[in-house]
Backbone as JSON, one array per atom type, in Angstrom:
{
  "sequence": "XXXXXXXXXXXXXXXXXXXXXXXXXXXXXXXXXXXXXXXXXXXXXXXXXXXXXXXXXXXXXXXXXXXXXXXXXXXXXXXXXXXXXXXXX",
  "N": [[-3.33, -1.7, 2.24], [-3.36, -1.83, 4.67], [-2.0, 0.7, 5.57], [-3.79, 2.52, 4.77], [-6.14, 1.96, 6.4], [-4.96, 2.55, 8.74], [-4.49, 5.32, 8.42], [-7.27, 6.25, 8.17], [-8.17, 5.55, 10.61], [-6.52, 7.36, 12.3], [-7.45, 9.65, 11.3], [-9.83, 9.79, 12.84], [-9.04, 10.16, 15.24], [-8.0, 7.83, 16.43], [-5.06, 5.82, 17.32], [-3.68, 3.49, 15.43], [-1.7, 0.54, 15.08], [-1.3, -1.58, 13.09], [0.68, -3.27, 11.92], [1.76, -4.48, 14.3], [-0.2, -5.82, 15.33], [-1.79, -8.78, 16.39], [-3.2, -11.71, 15.08], [-5.6, -13.54, 16.89], [-7.52, -15.65, 18.88], [-10.44, -14.21, 19.93], [-12.44, -14.95, 21.96], [-12.32, -14.98, 24.51], [-11.73, -12.38, 25.26], [-14.11, -11.06, 24.3], [-15.71, -12.2, 26.1], [-14.88, -11.07, 28.52], [-15.46, -8.45, 27.87], [-18.42, -8.58, 27.8], [-19.21, -9.23, 30.24], [-18.15, -6.88, 31.47], [-19.87, -5.5, 30.4], [-22.32, -6.05, 31.54], [-22.12, -4.93, 34.08], [-22.09, -2.39, 33.58], [-19.82, -1.47, 32.39], [-19.1, -1.94, 29.76], [-18.66, -0.1, 27.2], [-16.18, 1.22, 27.99], [-14.38, -1.14, 28.67], [-14.37, -2.03, 26.3], [-13.31, -0.28, 24.62], [-10.69, -0.43, 25.81], [-9.71, -3.04, 25.02], [-9.73, -2.77, 22.26], [-7.85, -0.88, 21.97], [-5.63, -2.21, 23.0], [-5.25, -4.22, 21.38], [-5.2, -3.42, 18.65], [-3.86, -1.08, 18.6], [-1.56, -1.5, 20.33], [-0.54, -3.73, 19.89], [-1.17, -5.93, 21.56], [-1.59, -9.56, 22.74], [-4.81, -10.26, 22.83], [-5.82, -12.77, 23.61], [-4.63, -13.54, 25.72], [-4.21, -14.36, 29.17], [-2.88, -12.7, 30.91], [-2.96, -10.28, 29.72], [-5.6, -9.53, 29.39], [-6.16, -9.38, 31.96], [-4.78, -7.18, 32.7], [-6.17, -5.36, 31.0], [-8.4, -5.01, 32.48], [-7.53, -4.05, 34.85], [-7.08, -1.42, 34.03], [-8.77, 0.39, 34.33], [-12.02, 1.39, 35.8], [-13.54, -1.07, 37.51], [-15.75, -3.95, 38.05], [-16.01, -4.76, 41.49], [-14.27, -7.36, 42.88], [-14.42, -9.15, 41.0], [-12.94, -11.3, 38.48], [-11.19, -11.57, 35.51], [-11.26, -14.42, 34.57], [-13.83, -15.22, 35.55], [-15.46, -14.55, 33.49], [-14.63, -16.49, 31.41], [-15.3, -18.76, 32.64], [-18.0, -18.54, 32.24], [-19.52, -16.95, 34.02], [-21.28, -14.73, 33.74]],
  "CA": [[-4.66, -1.62, 2.9], [-3.04, -1.6, 6.22], [-1.77, 1.94, 5.63], [-5.29, 3.27, 4.59], [-6.96, 1.89, 7.73], [-4.31, 3.2, 9.89], [-4.8, 6.49, 8.3], [-8.53, 6.27, 8.45], [-8.26, 5.56, 12.04], [-6.05, 8.53, 12.84], [-8.48, 10.71, 11.18], [-10.78, 9.7, 13.88], [-8.24, 10.37, 16.67], [-7.33, 6.41, 16.88], [-3.66, 5.27, 16.98], [-3.69, 1.91, 15.26], [-0.32, -0.09, 14.57], [-1.76, -3.1, 12.49], [1.87, -4.1, 11.69], [1.9, -4.94, 15.49], [-1.6, -6.71, 15.78], [-1.65, -10.3, 16.26], [-4.38, -12.43, 15.01], [-5.94, -14.33, 18.12], [-8.96, -16.27, 19.26], [-11.05, -13.49, 20.78], [-13.3, -15.32, 22.55], [-12.18, -14.66, 26.19], [-11.91, -10.59, 25.41], [-15.44, -10.99, 24.36], [-16.52, -12.7, 27.38], [-14.6, -10.1, 29.43], [-16.29, -7.42, 27.27], [-19.73, -9.01, 28.09], [-18.92, -9.38, 31.71], [-18.01, -5.55, 31.91], [-21.4, -4.66, 29.93], [-23.04, -6.32, 32.69], [-21.83, -4.08, 35.19], [-22.0, -0.91, 33.09], [-18.6, -0.82, 31.98], [-18.98, -2.34, 28.51], [-17.9, 0.74, 26.45], [-14.84, 1.48, 28.46], [-13.71, -2.36, 28.32], [-14.27, -2.31, 24.51], [-12.22, 0.45, 24.22], [-9.16, -0.77, 26.22], [-9.26, -4.22, 24.32], [-9.39, -2.48, 21.04], [-6.48, -0.22, 21.86], [-4.55, -3.11, 23.34], [-5.21, -5.39, 20.16], [-4.92, -2.64, 17.48], [-2.88, -0.03, 18.76], [-0.34, -1.88, 20.98], [-0.22, -5.3, 19.46], [-1.13, -7.03, 22.57], [-2.41, -10.76, 22.33], [-5.97, -10.31, 23.77], [-6.56, -14.04, 24.09], [-3.61, -13.83, 26.76], [-4.9, -13.93, 30.3], [-2.33, -11.54, 31.57], [-3.4, -9.06, 28.82], [-7.03, -9.5, 29.78], [-6.28, -8.85, 33.49], [-4.18, -5.78, 32.43], [-7.13, -4.48, 30.54], [-9.31, -4.88, 33.47], [-6.73, -3.17, 35.89], [-6.62, -0.09, 33.63], [-9.91, 1.46, 34.56], [-13.04, 1.03, 36.77], [-14.14, -2.58, 37.22], [-16.53, -4.7, 39.22], [-15.38, -5.29, 42.38], [-14.18, -8.91, 43.4], [-14.59, -9.99, 39.79], [-11.7, -11.69, 37.78], [-11.34, -12.0, 33.92], [-11.54, -15.87, 34.69], [-15.09, -15.6, 35.62], [-16.05, -14.52, 32.06], [-14.33, -17.6, 30.76], [-16.01, -19.65, 33.17], [-19.43, -18.34, 32.07], [-20.07, -16.31, 34.91], [-21.74, -13.21, 33.11]],
  "C": [[-4.3, -1.16, 4.29], [-2.6, -0.1, 6.48], [-3.2, 2.78, 5.7], [-6.15, 3.22, 5.62], [-6.34, 2.48, 8.79], [-4.65, 4.82, 9.73], [-6.06, 6.99, 8.44], [-8.88, 6.41, 9.94], [-7.42, 6.89, 12.83], [-6.94, 9.79, 12.58], [-9.56, 10.8, 11.99], [-10.27, 9.97, 15.03], [-7.96, 8.95, 17.3], [-5.85, 6.28, 16.43], [-3.89, 3.88, 16.58], [-2.26, 1.76, 14.72], [-0.64, -1.43, 14.26], [-0.43, -3.83, 12.15], [2.22, -4.91, 12.87], [0.85, -5.91, 15.91], [-1.3, -7.9, 15.39], [-3.18, -10.81, 16.17], [-4.58, -13.64, 16.14], [-7.26, -14.82, 17.88], [-9.47, -15.08, 20.32], [-11.99, -13.67, 21.8], [-13.4, -14.97, 24.0], [-12.35, -12.94, 26.18], [-13.45, -10.48, 25.13], [-16.36, -11.44, 25.58], [-16.35, -11.57, 28.35], [-15.58, -8.84, 29.17], [-17.71, -7.51, 27.9], [-20.16, -8.85, 29.73], [-19.25, -7.59, 32.11], [-19.22, -4.84, 31.53], [-22.22, -4.92, 31.03], [-23.18, -5.46, 33.9], [-21.83, -2.53, 34.76], [-20.74, -0.36, 32.61], [-18.21, -1.12, 30.58], [-18.13, -1.4, 27.4], [-16.4, 1.1, 26.83], [-13.95, 0.1, 28.35], [-13.46, -2.6, 26.85], [-13.18, -1.59, 24.06], [-10.86, 0.13, 24.52], [-8.96, -1.92, 25.31], [-8.94, -3.67, 22.82], [-7.94, -1.8, 21.02], [-5.38, -0.98, 22.36], [-4.12, -4.0, 22.05], [-4.67, -4.49, 18.87], [-3.95, -1.51, 17.59], [-1.5, -0.45, 19.52], [0.08, -3.16, 20.76], [-0.08, -6.47, 20.52], [-2.22, -8.34, 22.07], [-3.67, -10.73, 23.21], [-6.51, -11.58, 23.96], [-5.37, -14.56, 25.29], [-4.38, -13.43, 28.17], [-4.29, -12.89, 31.0], [-2.58, -10.11, 30.84], [-4.69, -8.66, 29.4], [-7.05, -8.92, 31.17], [-5.73, -7.46, 33.48], [-5.11, -4.91, 32.17], [-8.24, -4.16, 31.78], [-8.73, -4.19, 34.62], [-6.9, -1.78, 35.66], [-7.55, 0.82, 33.95], [-10.78, 0.79, 35.76], [-13.38, -0.49, 36.4], [-14.85, -3.11, 38.44], [-15.76, -5.09, 40.19], [-15.36, -6.78, 42.82], [-14.47, -9.85, 42.23], [-13.06, -10.18, 39.07], [-12.04, -11.97, 36.32], [-11.85, -13.63, 33.9], [-12.85, -16.28, 34.78], [-15.95, -15.44, 34.53], [-15.6, -15.95, 31.3], [-14.81, -18.78, 31.3], [-17.52, -19.54, 33.14], [-20.15, -17.6, 33.07], [-20.4, -14.74, 34.68], [-22.87, -12.69, 34.03]]
}
């Protein structure tokens, strides 16, 4: 099944490495995604989080991973991923 999903992703131009993907609690990643959405950056953040989780095997429940996702592109100035964890959406 992993091979089939990886092939389907590749057909869409996505690089999945599900052998490296880690099962984690994604609540903070979702909070960060919602925070980004509130600032017009939701699609970009969603893409970065999926790439980190499914393509790079990153643990998207790790605060350092979330900070790195935030730094990879445009972001609201002065906001920290911890703000999402604190409910400051």
